[in-house]
Amino acid sequence: MRPFAYDRPDTAAAAVAAVADRPDAAFLAGGTNLVDHLRLGIADPGLLVDVTSLTSTEIVDIDGGLRIGAGVTNADLAADPRVRARLPVLAAALLSGASGQLRNMATTGGNPLQRTRCPYFQDPASACNKRMPGSGCAAIGGATRNHAILGTSEHCIATHPSDMAVALAALDTQVRILGPDGGRTLAFTDLHRLPGDTPEQDTELAHGELITAIDVAYPKGRHAYRKVRDRASYAFALVSVAAVLDVVDGTVLDARIALGGVAHTPWRAVRAENALRGGPATEEAFAAAAEAELADARPQPGFDGGNAFKIPLARRTLTATLRQTTPRETA
């Protein structure tokens, strides 16, 4: 363990100022991702600023939805009666993630900011443009079974690990941010970045900006979250789907869909949504929407067999999840 300084300010504004003033500073809350990186030697902060007690741990009602404090744990959020009743896709996604012990530590503000679990990123001896820009990407042509098929670049093919973030991407979610210049709000779908030429930049947050809360609106329709993984617990998604479908008299009035395990970001399935809206809620329509969404998927070859299997797996998983959100009489 390399030595680092530790600070526990009295206010969120003071914490933001402390991190903004030092390029080598980082926020610490649940720490479920950061502590791993400290142990692996792939993070080397000179200063950790503890914000555990500085952001809200409350879930409050707002007009048409909920405001979730950044300090709310994943366990408390999944157990909240309002989330279970009005946002079941979010509750299901949270309960699909990690273990009970980790859900007791992970926070609303921290979970979406997890860095990739790509084994090459987590190995200091491997080339990784995300960890060391310009060093190359050892994942390309390597063990790619768990890597991305959408939105990749020649510099990075890593996936985003969060289950919670997939559900939030499918919902009408706004992120409340405090930075050195004050507060701002950002749509959740704009928070994460595709790798492009700068895979080291995971999000649109500037250094020193802190998530203070997340606002989630209640959507109309039926919810479903489905996660396909190698084992039943404590495994990251090969493919996951969060979907909310509003179907009236057999017609899809609105569709909200996001995919996990397939991209560098929680992937909002805009093509599939557009294909569904105004059309029939049928098996054929669901399959066509899945085909439209995956039209640009690029499988990655690898010495472990690659990840071409993710394309038909994503197609089937998306179709099955949409079927699950449809009233039986119209399916």
XYZ file of C-alpha atoms in Angstrom:
331
model
C 0.000 0.000 0.000
C 1.409 3.362 -0.985
C 1.039 6.148 1.590
C -1.663 8.780 1.048
C -3.205 11.655 2.959
C -6.738 11.425 4.337
C -9.175 14.287 4.859
C -12.699 14.331 6.278
C -14.189 17.795 5.641
C -17.292 19.116 7.377
C -19.247 20.022 4.232
C -19.700 18.789 0.691
C -18.482 22.141 -0.628
C -15.269 21.815 1.370
C -14.764 18.288 0.054
C -15.220 19.484 -3.522
C -12.710 22.276 -2.986
C -10.182 19.872 -1.447
C -10.333 17.480 -4.410
C -10.451 20.222 -7.043
C -7.255 21.757 -5.632
C -5.227 18.549 -6.052
C -5.008 16.587 -9.320
C -4.050 13.467 -7.341
C -7.042 13.627 -4.968
C -10.095 11.355 -5.033
C -13.408 11.073 -3.215
C -14.023 8.119 -0.898
C -17.492 6.895 0.107
C -18.462 3.221 -0.145
C -15.051 2.484 -1.634
C -16.085 -0.845 -3.151
C -14.235 -0.110 -6.407
C -11.547 2.322 -5.235
C -10.239 0.112 -2.432
C -9.847 -2.740 -4.926
C -7.791 -0.468 -7.143
C -5.602 0.650 -4.256
C -4.864 -2.975 -3.430
C -4.144 -3.847 -7.062
C -1.830 -0.890 -7.494
C -3.791 0.686 -10.338
C -4.902 3.734 -8.333
C -2.413 5.931 -6.535
C -4.207 8.910 -4.976
C -2.133 11.321 -2.945
C -5.242 12.395 -1.019
C -8.490 10.626 -0.183
C -11.363 12.934 0.756
C -14.031 11.109 2.749
C -17.569 12.159 1.759
C -19.353 9.288 3.521
C -21.275 11.576 5.873
C -21.506 14.620 3.588
C -24.174 13.587 1.086
C -27.769 12.760 1.906
C -28.747 9.265 3.030
C -32.444 10.044 2.494
C -34.904 9.101 -0.242
C -37.474 11.869 -0.573
C -40.589 12.302 -2.674
C -40.461 14.885 -5.438
C -43.047 15.735 -8.059
C -43.561 12.538 -10.048
C -40.667 10.595 -8.611
C -37.917 10.281 -6.024
C -34.766 12.148 -5.074
C -32.179 9.638 -3.909
C -29.316 11.003 -1.837
C -25.861 10.021 -3.037
C -25.152 8.463 0.365
C -28.075 6.023 0.197
C -26.739 2.470 0.128
C -27.769 0.042 -2.579
C -29.313 -2.212 0.078
C -31.495 0.570 1.505
C -32.539 1.736 -1.948
C -33.572 -1.758 -3.071
C -35.611 -2.214 0.116
C -37.459 1.108 -0.046
C -41.223 0.438 -0.498
C -41.581 3.248 -3.056
C -38.761 1.846 -5.185
C -40.172 -1.674 -4.990
C -43.679 -0.500 -5.910
C -43.035 2.266 -8.456
C -39.507 1.492 -9.758
C -39.292 -2.312 -9.667
C -36.790 -2.395 -12.542
C -34.373 -0.452 -10.318
C -34.989 -2.681 -7.304
C -34.427 -5.811 -9.400
C -31.206 -4.433 -10.895
C -29.843 -3.543 -7.465
C -30.591 -6.996 -6.085
C -28.843 -8.571 -9.089
C -25.597 -6.834 -8.258
C -22.689 -8.184 -6.227
C -23.480 -9.556 -2.753
C -25.502 -8.422 0.238
C -22.349 -7.286 1.992
C -21.303 -5.093 -0.921
C -24.821 -3.685 -1.315
C -24.593 -2.593 2.318
C -21.527 -0.499 1.429
C -22.075 0.648 -2.167
C -23.791 4.008 -2.538
C -26.106 5.658 -5.036
C -23.468 8.237 -5.912
C -20.636 5.760 -6.193
C -22.160 2.717 -7.898
C -22.621 4.332 -11.341
C -19.025 5.593 -11.218
C -17.457 2.151 -10.965
C -14.579 1.631 -13.321
C -14.453 -1.376 -15.604
C -13.619 -4.849 -14.295
C -11.632 -5.643 -17.455
C -8.824 -7.967 -16.289
C -6.280 -6.100 -18.415
C -7.226 -2.801 -16.771
C -6.820 -4.453 -13.368
C -3.390 -5.870 -14.226
C -0.624 -3.251 -13.976
C 1.614 -5.423 -16.184
C -0.812 -5.303 -19.134
C -1.116 -2.568 -21.733
C -4.263 -0.530 -21.086
C -5.168 2.815 -22.631
C -7.703 3.420 -19.864
C -5.099 3.046 -17.129
C -2.158 4.463 -19.092
C -3.214 6.423 -22.191
C -1.227 5.525 -25.286
C 0.053 2.197 -23.969
C -2.277 0.082 -26.139
C -5.124 -2.315 -25.399
C -4.076 -5.851 -24.442
C -7.734 -6.904 -24.434
C -8.013 -6.638 -28.223
C -7.228 -10.109 -29.512
C -6.863 -11.382 -25.953
C -9.488 -12.838 -23.642
C -12.555 -11.004 -24.939
C -15.493 -13.144 -23.808
C -16.691 -10.533 -21.323
C -15.976 -7.497 -23.454
C -18.089 -5.025 -25.413
C -19.851 -5.462 -28.751
C -21.341 -1.952 -29.014
C -19.674 1.462 -29.018
C -16.119 0.131 -28.966
C -13.034 1.809 -30.418
C -9.565 0.698 -31.425
C -8.393 1.996 -28.052
C -10.755 0.172 -25.683
C -13.335 -2.634 -25.690
C -14.112 -2.689 -21.961
C -17.615 -2.896 -20.490
C -19.297 -0.988 -17.672
C -19.917 -3.273 -14.669
C -22.893 -1.686 -12.873
C -26.369 -3.269 -12.752
C -27.911 -0.246 -11.075
C -26.691 2.046 -13.834
C -28.457 -0.018 -16.513
C -31.802 0.519 -14.797
C -31.100 4.225 -14.273
C -30.222 4.583 -17.966
C -33.614 3.153 -18.924
C -35.476 5.546 -16.635
C -35.921 9.329 -16.752
C -32.964 10.024 -14.450
C -31.204 13.277 -13.630
C -27.884 13.512 -11.787
C -27.385 16.402 -9.351
C -23.738 17.476 -9.226
C -21.764 19.846 -7.012
C -18.537 21.260 -8.391
C -16.061 24.057 -7.669
C -18.266 26.487 -9.632
C -21.537 25.427 -7.992
C -24.271 22.956 -8.814
C -25.527 21.560 -12.100
C -27.834 18.817 -13.341
C -26.990 16.249 -16.002
C -29.164 13.619 -17.668
C -27.983 10.190 -16.582
C -27.714 9.083 -20.210
C -25.152 11.878 -20.713
C -23.050 10.957 -17.671
C -20.974 8.135 -19.165
C -18.668 8.355 -22.181
C -17.871 5.907 -24.954
C -14.128 5.205 -25.207
C -13.357 6.876 -28.548
C -9.834 8.274 -28.462
C -9.948 8.990 -24.706
C -10.879 5.760 -22.909
C -9.315 7.040 -19.698
C -12.283 9.432 -19.342
C -15.171 7.352 -18.034
C -17.676 10.150 -17.436
C -18.457 13.789 -18.138
C -17.659 14.750 -14.539
C -14.836 17.248 -14.180
C -12.177 16.652 -11.545
C -13.607 17.739 -8.202
C -17.257 17.330 -9.166
C -19.309 15.278 -6.720
C -22.662 13.576 -7.268
C -24.975 14.701 -4.455
C -28.275 13.090 -5.493
C -30.095 11.338 -8.311
C -33.678 12.199 -9.336
C -35.738 9.410 -10.871
C -39.203 9.912 -12.381
C -41.908 7.254 -12.153
C -42.540 5.884 -15.657
C -45.774 4.443 -16.986
C -45.789 0.794 -17.938
C -44.579 -2.596 -16.815
C -41.001 -3.121 -15.657
C -38.522 -5.973 -16.084
C -34.826 -6.534 -15.466
C -33.067 -9.617 -16.758
C -29.420 -10.499 -16.218
C -27.591 -13.340 -17.954
C -24.361 -14.358 -16.245
C -22.071 -17.314 -15.754
C -23.347 -18.119 -12.271
C -26.363 -17.187 -10.186
C -24.677 -14.747 -7.802
C -21.705 -12.428 -7.528
C -21.060 -12.362 -11.262
C -21.065 -9.527 -13.769
C -23.522 -9.564 -16.652
C -22.704 -11.117 -19.970
C -25.871 -9.356 -21.111
C -28.509 -7.552 -19.089
C -31.673 -5.704 -20.089
C -33.726 -3.109 -18.216
C -37.059 -2.373 -19.857
C -40.224 -0.404 -19.169
C -42.991 -0.828 -21.748
C -46.254 1.103 -21.739
C -48.732 -0.971 -23.749
C -52.390 0.004 -24.228
C -54.779 -2.082 -26.339
C -51.883 -3.981 -27.863
C -49.981 -0.854 -28.983
C -46.664 0.284 -27.529
C -47.158 3.886 -26.406
C -43.690 4.217 -24.902
C -40.580 2.110 -24.466
C -37.557 2.625 -22.232
C -34.750 0.119 -22.684
C -31.106 -0.140 -21.653
C -28.523 -2.894 -22.035
C -25.670 -3.908 -19.773
C -22.611 -6.071 -20.324
C -22.328 -5.022 -23.968
C -20.741 -1.557 -23.974
C -18.388 0.850 -22.227
C -21.489 2.644 -20.933
C -24.904 1.577 -19.698
C -26.297 1.359 -23.240
C -29.585 3.154 -23.915
C -31.299 1.169 -26.674
C -32.641 4.129 -28.654
C -33.028 2.231 -31.930
C -35.093 -0.482 -30.281
C -37.266 2.107 -28.537
C -37.924 3.969 -31.772
C -38.768 0.738 -33.557
C -41.332 -0.171 -30.909
C -43.150 3.111 -30.251
C -46.531 3.258 -31.964
C -46.319 -0.336 -33.162
C -47.826 -3.613 -32.000
C -46.619 -5.363 -28.855
C -45.890 -8.646 -30.593
C -43.090 -11.182 -30.600
C -42.239 -10.221 -34.175
C -42.012 -6.535 -33.264
C -39.791 -7.301 -30.276
C -37.441 -9.395 -32.412
C -37.267 -6.666 -35.061
C -36.470 -4.052 -32.406
C -33.660 -6.222 -31.067
C -32.257 -6.675 -34.584
C -32.334 -2.914 -35.132
C -30.476 -2.240 -31.887
C -27.754 -4.779 -32.580
C -27.252 -3.941 -36.262
C -23.913 -2.228 -35.552
C -22.643 -4.746 -32.991
C -18.996 -5.668 -33.547
C -17.915 -8.983 -32.017
C -14.381 -9.272 -30.742
C -12.240 -12.303 -31.657
C -10.058 -13.679 -28.891
C -8.025 -16.672 -27.811
C -10.862 -17.643 -25.437
C -13.323 -17.939 -28.329
C -14.277 -14.269 -28.430
C -17.650 -12.713 -27.722
C -19.624 -13.174 -30.946
C -22.066 -15.217 -28.850
C -23.178 -11.986 -27.159
C -25.037 -10.828 -30.270
C -27.597 -13.660 -30.382
C -27.615 -13.723 -26.570
C -28.471 -10.008 -26.435
C -31.110 -10.477 -29.127
C -32.814 -13.290 -27.232
C -32.503 -11.584 -23.854
C -33.965 -8.321 -25.128
C -36.866 -10.115 -26.826
C -37.604 -12.173 -23.705
C -37.469 -9.119 -21.437
C -39.863 -7.187 -23.664
C -42.202 -10.169 -23.616
C -42.064 -10.059 -19.820
C -43.243 -6.427 -19.796
C -46.240 -7.131 -22.017
C -49.714 -8.039 -20.738
C -50.411 -11.688 -21.491
C -53.440 -10.947 -23.607
C -51.373 -8.866 -26.060
C -48.142 -10.851 -26.148
